[in-house]
Amino acid sequence: MECPHLSSSVCITPDSAKFPNGSPSSWCCSVCRSNKSPWVCLTCSSVHCGRYVNGHAKKHYEDAQVPLANHKKSEKQDKPQHTVCMDCSSYSTYCYRCDDFVVNDTKLGLVQKVREHLQNLENSAFTADRHRKRKLLENSSLNTKLLKVNGSTTGICATGLRNLGNTCFMNAILQSLSNIEQFCCYFKELPAVELRNGKTAGRRTYHTRSQGDNNVSLVEEFRKTLCALWQGSQTAFSPESLFYVVWKIMPNFRGYQQQDAHEFMRYLLDHLHLELQGGFNGVSRSAILQENSALSGSNKCCMKGIYKTNSLETERKENGASTVVTAIFGGILQNEVNCLICGTESRKFDPFLDLSLDIPSQFRNKRSKNQENGPVCSLRDCLRSFTDLEELDETELYMCHKCKKKQKSTKKFWIQKLPKVLCLHLKRFHWTAYLRNKVDTYVEFPLRGLDMKCYLLEPENSGPESCLYDLAAVVVHHGSGVGSGHYTAYATHEGRWFHFNDSTVTLTDEDTVVKAKAYILFYVERQAKAGSDKL
């Protein structure tokens, strides 16, 4: 939002003498000495912890207002206000008087100058510390030893993603996709192509993401980001070049405000698919299609007609080429609509890359797993609600071709073809008359053996193991609203579970994963014959 308080609140200029030593992301609160969620006041440069720690940054703002209560209005306006602060990790700016994140700047661009200065301090500290950490990495066993960072146990081989200003929504999706082996390996094995030459090749500074040439490739930057993860050469990678391309080709994601991770995932997969269809980086379309043929198989029918996503409707040419995106994530739904007046049945096939599931209304007031009043909502309840027969309401009357007018009808979904990777999105955000609410209900989900056979149109034609899925990754939204809060991800890699929280990656266990309030679940089709534990 456009904040009107910047001119009276932003008084500091980039000067290292005014800031503490070390990297800004590890600065300590001047009151409680906590190094979690540090915020710097843009009026006096003091550092305090965020509201989800001990709330001293907010208290600093509130204390600054008390002495002004007895002053006249004119005097109050002249005195600097400690209302605006900056997150020392993500560099996003927040105004306590507006109670919202800030997207504008002062006439002199002071907010952006402070942001760049903090980033330079962070990069300098990171570079100085990198050599020491690399030695520890090289001398440790990837399989048995772990590295202690800020008191937490971090998997050595895992690489975090730096937050570039409320980009946790992007980081959570990237980390999840990087742990879907078949999908990730395809991009990592693509040939590298440099798009830019000279001193600025491959480099984008923080303030120039919305500028520059149009010769960008989402596939290329996505490939580079995936290659940087899981190589164990650094503790955190900055996906600036990828985010620059996202800003160029996805205008909806420009700015520093929080975005919906599911919406970003749909846009990302859609644009990757389109770029792979048309050729990229000098690689011909025929060469890409030939490389995709082994993965695609019978998936070409997925792209017939119109393919619609929740966030983007893209017209596809009939018999459009399949890519690794549709070959791995693509499935097909059969949509049956029956007229309740004449009984006429209408069927159509809808391709999908993920399924958006409602949390049944009877569970929406349950806020924890162990509440005593009533059963716990399960993923099976959500799938059953999605596929069960339902009567369409008055706003969704069906145009019956036999009756020649809109009539009451019923609708039912069947899964005609399951994908290799089943992506399930739990619809936690619902619009009301005035705002968008979050459904905070815990949904129980299995780590192994999700059985999708009972939702198939023709289950008798599927093999005994072809409908079983094992969990690969989970995206979690922490907070109360879609425009706020924080995203993290859990993912399994070589038999171990990791928690990805931007630049921090920690080893975790299955008990922690199953307790998460999932937002997006990625299930991978089981290949080998395994146990019989099912949903």
PDB file of C-alpha atoms in Angstrom, residues 151-269:
ATOM      1  CA  GLY A 151      21.456 -23.103  17.479  1.00  0.00           C
ATOM      2  CA  SER A 152      19.502 -25.155  14.925  1.00  0.00           C
ATOM      3  CA  THR A 153      20.514 -28.334  13.153  1.00  0.00           C
ATOM      4  CA  THR A 154      20.949 -27.701   9.441  1.00  0.00           C
ATOM      5  CA  GLY A 155      21.313 -30.340   6.741  1.00  0.00           C
ATOM      6  CA  ILE A 156      24.708 -29.773   5.144  1.00  0.00           C
ATOM      7  CA  CYS A 157      23.768 -30.688   1.598  1.00  0.00           C
ATOM      8  CA  ALA A 158      20.668 -28.460   1.564  1.00  0.00           C
ATOM      9  CA  THR A 159      20.740 -24.891   0.277  1.00  0.00           C
ATOM     10  CA  GLY A 160      18.255 -22.245   1.389  1.00  0.00           C
ATOM     11  CA  LEU A 161      16.814 -19.408  -0.705  1.00  0.00           C
ATOM     12  CA  ARG A 162      17.281 -15.819   0.382  1.00  0.00           C
ATOM     13  CA  ASN A 163      14.161 -13.737   0.886  1.00  0.00           C
ATOM     14  CA  LEU A 164      14.244 -10.776  -1.514  1.00  0.00           C
ATOM     15  CA  GLY A 165      11.354  -8.921   0.121  1.00  0.00           C
ATOM     16  CA  ASN A 166       8.300 -11.028   0.981  1.00  0.00           C
ATOM     17  CA  THR A 167       9.359 -13.704  -1.528  1.00  0.00           C
ATOM     18  CA  CYS A 168       8.752 -16.597   0.872  1.00  0.00           C
ATOM     19  CA  PHE A 169       5.788 -17.603  -1.335  1.00  0.00           C
ATOM     20  CA  MET A 170       8.210 -18.163  -4.233  1.00  0.00           C
ATOM     21  CA  ASN A 171      10.894 -19.837  -2.105  1.00  0.00           C
ATOM     22  CA  ALA A 172       8.463 -22.400  -0.681  1.00  0.00           C
ATOM     23  CA  ILE A 173       7.270 -23.403  -4.163  1.00  0.00           C
ATOM     24  CA  LEU A 174      10.816 -23.575  -5.589  1.00  0.00           C
ATOM     25  CA  GLN A 175      12.043 -25.777  -2.740  1.00  0.00           C
ATOM     26  CA  SER A 176       9.044 -28.081  -3.170  1.00  0.00           C
ATOM     27  CA  LEU A 177       9.547 -28.432  -6.929  1.00  0.00           C
ATOM     28  CA  SER A 178      13.282 -29.000  -6.438  1.00  0.00           C
ATOM     29  CA  ASN A 179      12.461 -32.130  -4.448  1.00  0.00           C
ATOM     30  CA  ILE A 180      10.281 -33.665  -7.159  1.00  0.00           C
ATOM     31  CA  GLU A 181      13.110 -35.656  -8.680  1.00  0.00           C
ATOM     32  CA  GLN A 182      11.847 -36.377 -12.192  1.00  0.00           C
ATOM     33  CA  PHE A 183      10.709 -32.782 -12.720  1.00  0.00           C
ATOM     34  CA  CYS A 184      13.854 -31.236 -11.237  1.00  0.00           C
ATOM     35  CA  CYS A 185      16.272 -33.504 -13.129  1.00  0.00           C
ATOM     36  CA  TYR A 186      14.710 -32.602 -16.467  1.00  0.00           C
ATOM     37  CA  PHE A 187      15.530 -28.902 -16.046  1.00  0.00           C
ATOM     38  CA  LYS A 188      18.956 -29.485 -14.495  1.00  0.00           C
ATOM     39  CA  GLU A 189      19.972 -31.550 -17.515  1.00  0.00           C
ATOM     40  CA  LEU A 190      18.957 -28.875 -20.042  1.00  0.00           C
ATOM     41  CA  PRO A 191      21.890 -27.161 -21.792  1.00  0.00           C
ATOM     42  CA  ALA A 192      23.012 -23.896 -20.205  1.00  0.00           C
ATOM     43  CA  VAL A 193      22.645 -20.803 -22.371  1.00  0.00           C
ATOM     44  CA  GLU A 194      23.980 -17.405 -21.358  1.00  0.00           C
ATOM     45  CA  LEU A 195      21.525 -14.667 -22.283  1.00  0.00           C
ATOM     46  CA  ARG A 196      23.733 -11.687 -21.501  1.00  0.00           C
ATOM     47  CA  ASN A 197      27.356 -10.856 -22.146  1.00  0.00           C
ATOM     48  CA  GLY A 198      29.827  -8.529 -20.485  1.00  0.00           C
ATOM     49  CA  LYS A 199      30.252  -7.436 -16.906  1.00  0.00           C
ATOM     50  CA  THR A 200      26.537  -7.658 -16.042  1.00  0.00           C
ATOM     51  CA  ALA A 201      26.032 -11.188 -17.357  1.00  0.00           C
ATOM     52  CA  GLY A 202      23.820 -13.156 -15.018  1.00  0.00           C
ATOM     53  CA  ARG A 203      23.721 -10.386 -12.417  1.00  0.00           C
ATOM     54  CA  ARG A 204      20.780  -8.197 -11.435  1.00  0.00           C
ATOM     55  CA  THR A 205      20.889  -5.673  -8.618  1.00  0.00           C
ATOM     56  CA  TYR A 206      17.989  -5.311  -6.215  1.00  0.00           C
ATOM     57  CA  HIS A 207      16.639  -2.060  -7.654  1.00  0.00           C
ATOM     58  CA  THR A 208      16.759  -2.923 -11.367  1.00  0.00           C
ATOM     59  CA  ARG A 209      14.409  -5.894 -11.477  1.00  0.00           C
ATOM     60  CA  SER A 210      11.751  -3.891 -13.326  1.00  0.00           C
ATOM     61  CA  GLN A 211      14.241  -2.571 -15.882  1.00  0.00           C
ATOM     62  CA  GLY A 212      16.547  -4.079 -18.465  1.00  0.00           C
ATOM     63  CA  ASP A 213      16.151  -5.910 -21.738  1.00  0.00           C
ATOM     64  CA  ASN A 214      13.348  -8.210 -22.819  1.00  0.00           C
ATOM     65  CA  ASN A 215      15.659 -11.104 -23.687  1.00  0.00           C
ATOM     66  CA  VAL A 216      14.788 -13.216 -20.673  1.00  0.00           C
ATOM     67  CA  SER A 217      14.032 -16.897 -20.242  1.00  0.00           C
ATOM     68  CA  LEU A 218      12.060 -18.270 -17.339  1.00  0.00           C
ATOM     69  CA  VAL A 219      13.216 -21.806 -18.172  1.00  0.00           C
ATOM     70  CA  GLU A 220      16.885 -20.785 -18.076  1.00  0.00           C
ATOM     71  CA  GLU A 221      16.673 -18.961 -14.739  1.00  0.00           C
ATOM     72  CA  PHE A 222      14.537 -21.740 -13.279  1.00  0.00           C
ATOM     73  CA  ARG A 223      17.200 -24.224 -14.389  1.00  0.00           C
ATOM     74  CA  LYS A 224      19.975 -22.175 -12.769  1.00  0.00           C
ATOM     75  CA  THR A 225      18.077 -21.958  -9.484  1.00  0.00           C
ATOM     76  CA  LEU A 226      17.451 -25.709  -9.352  1.00  0.00           C
ATOM     77  CA  CYS A 227      21.135 -26.370 -10.094  1.00  0.00           C
ATOM     78  CA  ALA A 228      22.121 -24.154  -7.152  1.00  0.00           C
ATOM     79  CA  LEU A 229      20.054 -26.228  -4.711  1.00  0.00           C
ATOM     80  CA  TRP A 230      21.261 -29.491  -3.132  1.00  0.00           C
ATOM     81  CA  GLN A 231      24.875 -29.060  -4.242  1.00  0.00           C
ATOM     82  CA  GLY A 232      26.155 -28.297  -0.738  1.00  0.00           C
ATOM     83  CA  SER A 233      28.484 -25.471  -1.800  1.00  0.00           C
ATOM     84  CA  GLN A 234      26.628 -22.693   0.035  1.00  0.00           C
ATOM     85  CA  THR A 235      24.125 -22.288   2.851  1.00  0.00           C
ATOM     86  CA  ALA A 236      21.817 -19.911   0.951  1.00  0.00           C
ATOM     87  CA  PHE A 237      21.293 -18.910  -2.681  1.00  0.00           C
ATOM     88  CA  SER A 238      19.814 -15.598  -3.831  1.00  0.00           C
ATOM     89  CA  PRO A 239      17.293 -16.171  -6.678  1.00  0.00           C
ATOM     90  CA  GLU A 240      17.488 -12.564  -7.873  1.00  0.00           C
ATOM     91  CA  SER A 241      17.820 -13.391 -11.571  1.00  0.00           C
ATOM     92  CA  LEU A 242      14.784 -15.671 -11.459  1.00  0.00           C
ATOM     93  CA  PHE A 243      12.741 -13.079  -9.573  1.00  0.00           C
ATOM     94  CA  TYR A 244      13.756 -10.469 -12.156  1.00  0.00           C
ATOM     95  CA  VAL A 245      12.301 -12.677 -14.904  1.00  0.00           C
ATOM     96  CA  VAL A 246       9.167 -13.253 -12.815  1.00  0.00           C
ATOM     97  CA  TRP A 247       8.706  -9.479 -12.593  1.00  0.00           C
ATOM     98  CA  LYS A 248       9.205  -9.150 -16.359  1.00  0.00           C
ATOM     99  CA  ILE A 249       6.749 -11.803 -17.512  1.00  0.00           C
ATOM    100  CA  MET A 250       4.309 -12.027 -14.571  1.00  0.00           C
ATOM    101  CA  PRO A 251       3.219  -8.446 -13.728  1.00  0.00           C
ATOM    102  CA  ASN A 252       0.902  -9.702 -10.974  1.00  0.00           C
ATOM    103  CA  PHE A 253       3.945 -10.517  -8.834  1.00  0.00           C
ATOM    104  CA  ARG A 254       5.719  -7.150  -9.054  1.00  0.00           C
ATOM    105  CA  GLY A 255       6.227  -5.301  -5.800  1.00  0.00           C
ATOM    106  CA  TYR A 256       7.163  -6.338  -2.275  1.00  0.00           C
ATOM    107  CA  GLN A 257       3.756  -7.372  -0.956  1.00  0.00           C
ATOM    108  CA  GLN A 258       3.011 -10.952   0.099  1.00  0.00           C
ATOM    109  CA  GLN A 259       1.560 -13.152  -2.679  1.00  0.00           C
ATOM    110  CA  ASP A 260      -0.407 -16.404  -2.761  1.00  0.00           C
ATOM    111  CA  ALA A 261       1.959 -19.369  -3.152  1.00  0.00           C
ATOM    112  CA  HIS A 262      -0.650 -21.444  -4.993  1.00  0.00           C
ATOM    113  CA  GLU A 263      -1.340 -18.676  -7.480  1.00  0.00           C
ATOM    114  CA  PHE A 264       2.396 -18.263  -8.064  1.00  0.00           C
ATOM    115  CA  MET A 265       2.812 -22.005  -8.638  1.00  0.00           C
ATOM    116  CA  ARG A 266       0.048 -22.002 -11.270  1.00  0.00           C
ATOM    117  CA  TYR A 267       1.535 -19.013 -13.109  1.00  0.00           C
ATOM    118  CA  LEU A 268       5.026 -20.515 -12.909  1.00  0.00           C
ATOM    119  CA  LEU A 269       4.016 -23.915 -14.311  1.00  0.00           C
TER     120      LEU A 269
END
